[in-house]
Short mmCIF file of C-alpha atoms in Angstrom, two decimals:
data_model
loop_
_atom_site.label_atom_id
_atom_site.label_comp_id
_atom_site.label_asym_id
_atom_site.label_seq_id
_atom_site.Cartn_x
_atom_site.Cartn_y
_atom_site.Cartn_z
CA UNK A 218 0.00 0.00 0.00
CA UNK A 219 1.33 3.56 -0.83
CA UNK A 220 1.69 5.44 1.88
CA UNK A 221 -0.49 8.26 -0.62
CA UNK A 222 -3.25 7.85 -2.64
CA UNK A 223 -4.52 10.11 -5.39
CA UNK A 224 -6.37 9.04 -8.36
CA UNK A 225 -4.75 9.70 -11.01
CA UNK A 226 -7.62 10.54 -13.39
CA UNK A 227 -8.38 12.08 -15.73
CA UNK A 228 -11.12 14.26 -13.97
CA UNK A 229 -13.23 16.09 -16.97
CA UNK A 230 -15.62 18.81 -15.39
CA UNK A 231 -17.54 21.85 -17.24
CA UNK A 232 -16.31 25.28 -16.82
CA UNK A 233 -17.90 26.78 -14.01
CA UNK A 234 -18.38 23.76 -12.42
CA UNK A 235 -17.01 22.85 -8.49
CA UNK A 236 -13.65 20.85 -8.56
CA UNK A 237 -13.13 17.96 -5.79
CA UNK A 238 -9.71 16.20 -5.85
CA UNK A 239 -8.80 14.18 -3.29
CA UNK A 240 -5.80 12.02 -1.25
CA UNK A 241 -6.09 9.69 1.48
CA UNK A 242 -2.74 8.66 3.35
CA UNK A 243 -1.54 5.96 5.98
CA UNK A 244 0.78 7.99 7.97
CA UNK A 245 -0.52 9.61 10.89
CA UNK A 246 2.67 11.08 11.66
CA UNK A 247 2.10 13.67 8.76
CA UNK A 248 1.51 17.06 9.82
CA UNK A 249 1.97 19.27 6.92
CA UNK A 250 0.10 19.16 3.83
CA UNK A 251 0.39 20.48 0.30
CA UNK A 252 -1.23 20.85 -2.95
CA UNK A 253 1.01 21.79 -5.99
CA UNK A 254 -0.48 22.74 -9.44
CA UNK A 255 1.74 21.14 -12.37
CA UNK A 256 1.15 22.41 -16.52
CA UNK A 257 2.65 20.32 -19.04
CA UNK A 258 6.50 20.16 -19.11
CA UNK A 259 6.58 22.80 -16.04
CA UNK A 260 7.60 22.50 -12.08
CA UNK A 261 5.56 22.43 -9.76
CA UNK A 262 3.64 25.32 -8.04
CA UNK A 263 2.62 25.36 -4.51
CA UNK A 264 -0.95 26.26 -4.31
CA UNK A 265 -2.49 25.70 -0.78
CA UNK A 266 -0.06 25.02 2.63
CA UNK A 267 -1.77 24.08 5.48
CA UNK A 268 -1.13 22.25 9.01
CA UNK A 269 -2.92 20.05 10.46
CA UNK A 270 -6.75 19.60 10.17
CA UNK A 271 -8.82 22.27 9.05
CA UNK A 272 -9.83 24.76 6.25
CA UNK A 273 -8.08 27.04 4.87
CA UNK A 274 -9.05 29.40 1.60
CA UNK A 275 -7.30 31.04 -1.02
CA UNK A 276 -9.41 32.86 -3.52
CA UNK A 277 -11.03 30.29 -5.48
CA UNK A 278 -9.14 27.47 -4.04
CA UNK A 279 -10.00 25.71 -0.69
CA UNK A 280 -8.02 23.09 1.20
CA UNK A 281 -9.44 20.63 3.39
CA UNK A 282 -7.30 18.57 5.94
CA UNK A 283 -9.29 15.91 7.93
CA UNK A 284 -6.57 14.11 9.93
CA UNK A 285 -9.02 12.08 12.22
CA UNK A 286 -9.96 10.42 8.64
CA UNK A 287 -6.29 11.28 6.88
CA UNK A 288 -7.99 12.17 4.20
CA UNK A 289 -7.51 15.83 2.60
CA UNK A 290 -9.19 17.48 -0.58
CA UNK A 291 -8.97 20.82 -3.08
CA UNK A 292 -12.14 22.88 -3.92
CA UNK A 293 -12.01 24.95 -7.22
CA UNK A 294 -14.74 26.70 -7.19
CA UNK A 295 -15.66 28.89 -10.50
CA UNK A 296 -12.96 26.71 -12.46
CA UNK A 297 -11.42 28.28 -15.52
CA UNK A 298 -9.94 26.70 -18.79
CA UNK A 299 -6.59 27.40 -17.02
CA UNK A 300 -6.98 25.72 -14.34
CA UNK A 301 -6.56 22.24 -16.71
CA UNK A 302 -3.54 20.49 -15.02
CA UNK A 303 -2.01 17.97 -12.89
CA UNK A 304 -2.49 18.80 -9.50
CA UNK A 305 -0.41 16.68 -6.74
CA UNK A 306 -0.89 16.30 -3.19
CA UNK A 307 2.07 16.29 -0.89
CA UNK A 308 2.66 15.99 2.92
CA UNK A 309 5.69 15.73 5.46
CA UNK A 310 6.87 15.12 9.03
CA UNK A 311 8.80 17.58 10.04
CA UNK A 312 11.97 17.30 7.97
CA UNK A 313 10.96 18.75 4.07
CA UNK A 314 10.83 15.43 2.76
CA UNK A 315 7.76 15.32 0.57
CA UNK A 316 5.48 12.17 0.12
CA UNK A 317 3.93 12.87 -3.38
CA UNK A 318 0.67 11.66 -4.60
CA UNK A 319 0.45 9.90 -7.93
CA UNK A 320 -1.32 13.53 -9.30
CA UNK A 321 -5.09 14.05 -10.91
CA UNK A 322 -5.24 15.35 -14.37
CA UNK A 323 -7.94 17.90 -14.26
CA UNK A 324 -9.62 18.82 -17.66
CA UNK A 325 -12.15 21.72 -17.95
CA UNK A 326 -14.25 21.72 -20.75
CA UNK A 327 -14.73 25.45 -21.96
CA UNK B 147 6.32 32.94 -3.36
CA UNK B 148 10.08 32.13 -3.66
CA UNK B 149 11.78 31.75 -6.86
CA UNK B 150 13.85 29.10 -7.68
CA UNK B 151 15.60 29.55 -11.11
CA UNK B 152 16.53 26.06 -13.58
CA UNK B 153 18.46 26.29 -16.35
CA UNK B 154 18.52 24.62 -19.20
CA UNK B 155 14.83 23.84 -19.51
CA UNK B 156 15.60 21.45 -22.49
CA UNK B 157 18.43 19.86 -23.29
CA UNK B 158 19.38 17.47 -26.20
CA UNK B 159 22.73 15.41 -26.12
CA UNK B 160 24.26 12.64 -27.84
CA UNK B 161 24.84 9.51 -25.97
CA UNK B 162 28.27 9.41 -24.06
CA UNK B 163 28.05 12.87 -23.38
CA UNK B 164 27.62 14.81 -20.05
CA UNK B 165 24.85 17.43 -18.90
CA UNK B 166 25.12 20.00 -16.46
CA UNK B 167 22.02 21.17 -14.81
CA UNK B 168 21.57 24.15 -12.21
CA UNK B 169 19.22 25.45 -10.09
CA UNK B 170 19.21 28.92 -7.94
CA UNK B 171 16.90 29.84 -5.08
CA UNK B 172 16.92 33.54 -6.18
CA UNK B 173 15.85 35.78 -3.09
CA UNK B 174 16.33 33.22 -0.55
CA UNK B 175 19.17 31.16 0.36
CA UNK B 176 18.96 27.08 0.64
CA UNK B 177 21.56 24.79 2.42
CA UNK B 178 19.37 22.36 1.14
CA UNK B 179 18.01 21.59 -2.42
CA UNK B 180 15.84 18.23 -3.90
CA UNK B 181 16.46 16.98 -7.28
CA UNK B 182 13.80 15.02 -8.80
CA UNK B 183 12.96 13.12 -11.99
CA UNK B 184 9.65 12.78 -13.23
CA UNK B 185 8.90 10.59 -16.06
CA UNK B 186 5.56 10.77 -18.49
CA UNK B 187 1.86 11.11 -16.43
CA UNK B 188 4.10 9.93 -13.41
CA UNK B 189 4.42 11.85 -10.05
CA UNK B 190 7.97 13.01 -8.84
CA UNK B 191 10.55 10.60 -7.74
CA UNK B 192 13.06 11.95 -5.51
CA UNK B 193 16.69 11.45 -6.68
CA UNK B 194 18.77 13.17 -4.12
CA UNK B 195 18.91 15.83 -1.22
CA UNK B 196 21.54 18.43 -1.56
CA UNK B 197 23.44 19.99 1.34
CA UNK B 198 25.53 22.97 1.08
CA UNK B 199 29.36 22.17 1.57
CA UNK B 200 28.74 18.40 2.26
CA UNK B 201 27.88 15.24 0.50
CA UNK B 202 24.43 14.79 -1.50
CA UNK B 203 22.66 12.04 0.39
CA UNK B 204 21.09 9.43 -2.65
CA UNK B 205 18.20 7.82 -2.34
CA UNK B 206 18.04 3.89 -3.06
CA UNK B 207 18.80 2.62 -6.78
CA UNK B 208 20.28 6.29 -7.68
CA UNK B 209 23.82 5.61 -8.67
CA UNK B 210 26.52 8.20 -7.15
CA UNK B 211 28.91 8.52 -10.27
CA UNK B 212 26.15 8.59 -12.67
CA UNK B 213 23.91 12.18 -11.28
CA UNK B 214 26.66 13.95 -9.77
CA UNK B 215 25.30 16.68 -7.53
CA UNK B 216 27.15 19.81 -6.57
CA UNK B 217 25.96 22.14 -3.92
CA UNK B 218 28.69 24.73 -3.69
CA UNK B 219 26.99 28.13 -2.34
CA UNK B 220 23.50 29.05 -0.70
CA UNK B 221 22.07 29.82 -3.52
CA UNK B 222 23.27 27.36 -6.37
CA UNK B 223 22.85 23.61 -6.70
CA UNK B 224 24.24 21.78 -10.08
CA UNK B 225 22.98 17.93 -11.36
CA UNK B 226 25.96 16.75 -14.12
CA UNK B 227 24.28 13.21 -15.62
CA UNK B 228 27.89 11.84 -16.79
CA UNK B 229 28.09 9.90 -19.96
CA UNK B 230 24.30 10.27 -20.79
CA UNK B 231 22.52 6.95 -22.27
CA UNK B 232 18.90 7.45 -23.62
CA UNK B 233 17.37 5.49 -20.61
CA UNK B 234 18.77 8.84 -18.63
CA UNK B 235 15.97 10.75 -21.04
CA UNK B 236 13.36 12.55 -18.47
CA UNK B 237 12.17 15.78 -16.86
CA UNK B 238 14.46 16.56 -14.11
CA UNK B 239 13.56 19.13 -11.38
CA UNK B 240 15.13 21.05 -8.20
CA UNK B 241 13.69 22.92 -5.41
CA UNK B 242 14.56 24.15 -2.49
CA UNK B 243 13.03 24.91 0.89
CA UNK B 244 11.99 28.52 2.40
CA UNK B 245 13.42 28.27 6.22
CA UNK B 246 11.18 31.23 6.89
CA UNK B 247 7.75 29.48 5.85
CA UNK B 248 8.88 25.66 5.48
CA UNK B 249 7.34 25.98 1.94
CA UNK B 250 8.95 24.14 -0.53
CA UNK B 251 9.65 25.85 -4.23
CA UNK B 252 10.28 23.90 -7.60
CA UNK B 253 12.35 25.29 -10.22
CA UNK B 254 10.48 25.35 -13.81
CA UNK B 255 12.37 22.00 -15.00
CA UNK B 256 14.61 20.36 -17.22
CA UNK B 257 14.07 18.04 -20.15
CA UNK B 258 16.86 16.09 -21.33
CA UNK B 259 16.61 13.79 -24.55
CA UNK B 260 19.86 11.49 -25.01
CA UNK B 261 20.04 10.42 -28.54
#
């Protein structure tokens, strides 16, 4: 079992339309999690940082942590054309090693 | 956020050859850097951790002599891949970590083709 899971996708949604994506994880020892944003041929760019459980918004963008569950999610709400990319959860201990999940490939359909 | 500067983002060699591959943290400084490779609709793969004026620390099945990793200032990390084969073909990518926030950056990447 990985100690992240993401599915990998691809998610297809209208524009407009509420985005979900989700990871579970194994590891309760995890205290700091991440969602990067990834285009095409491109690094990776931190979106949402947040520690331990809870909400916490960014403009369009929500991140959920549910630790009791280990189980965290991204809203996009309103999404745009441009927001079509691989998005990958991450999460740590306390040194910066990051556990990456596999990434969703997000498609919205103008 | 941070910036953390790559360079080259594509690279095309013949086989045999080696590649030199840098990466900056531009208004912050890192004693440590990541290198990663990514390969096609696959998620990152860590390679090695960088520390400033010591030895990179490998992870398993990433051979020493073959990714040589340099990390001579605070600001500059380099990745040579020595006598490139095509199997070394992928999108490699650094970042480096913000002490002030924790947050980790990712430079934009590198794609090297081997021929």
């Amino acid at each position: 079992q990985k100690e992240v899971e993401q599915d990998p996708g691809p998610l297809s949604v209208p524009e407009g339309a509420i985005v979900s994506l989700n990871c579970t994880y194994s590891n309760s020892a995890f205290q700091y999690f991440m969602w990067y944003r990834q285009y095409s041929r491109k690094g990776p760019e931190l979106l949402m940082y947040t520690y331990s459980s809870g909400n916490k918004e960014d403009g369009r963008f929500t991140a959920q942590v549910d630790k009791s569950s280990k189980y965290i999610s991204l809203f996009i709400r309103d999404s745009q054309p441009s927001d079509s990319a691989t998005y990958l959860c991450a999460m740590r201990r306390s040194n910066y090693q990051l556990i990456w999940g596999a990434g969703t490939k997000l498609i919205i359909k103008p | 956020g941070a910036v953390v500067s790559q360079h080259p983002s594509w690279v095309i060699c013949k086989s045999g050859t080696s590649v030199k591959i840098e990466c900056r943290s531009l208004d912050f400084q890192a004693t440590t850097m990541f290198w990663y490779r990514q390969f096609p609709k696959q998620s990152l793969m860590l390679m090695a951790t960088s520390n400033e004026g010591s030895k990179a620390t490998y992870e398993q099945g990433v051979e020493k002599d073959k990714f040589l990793i340099n990390h001579a200032s605070l600001t500059l990390s380099t990745l040579t891949v020595t006598s490139a084969h095509p199997e070394d073909s992928s999108f490699y990518i650094c970042s480096a970590p913000q002490a002030t926030n924790e947050k980790l950056f990712f430079g934009s990447g590198t794609q090297l083709s081997v021929l």
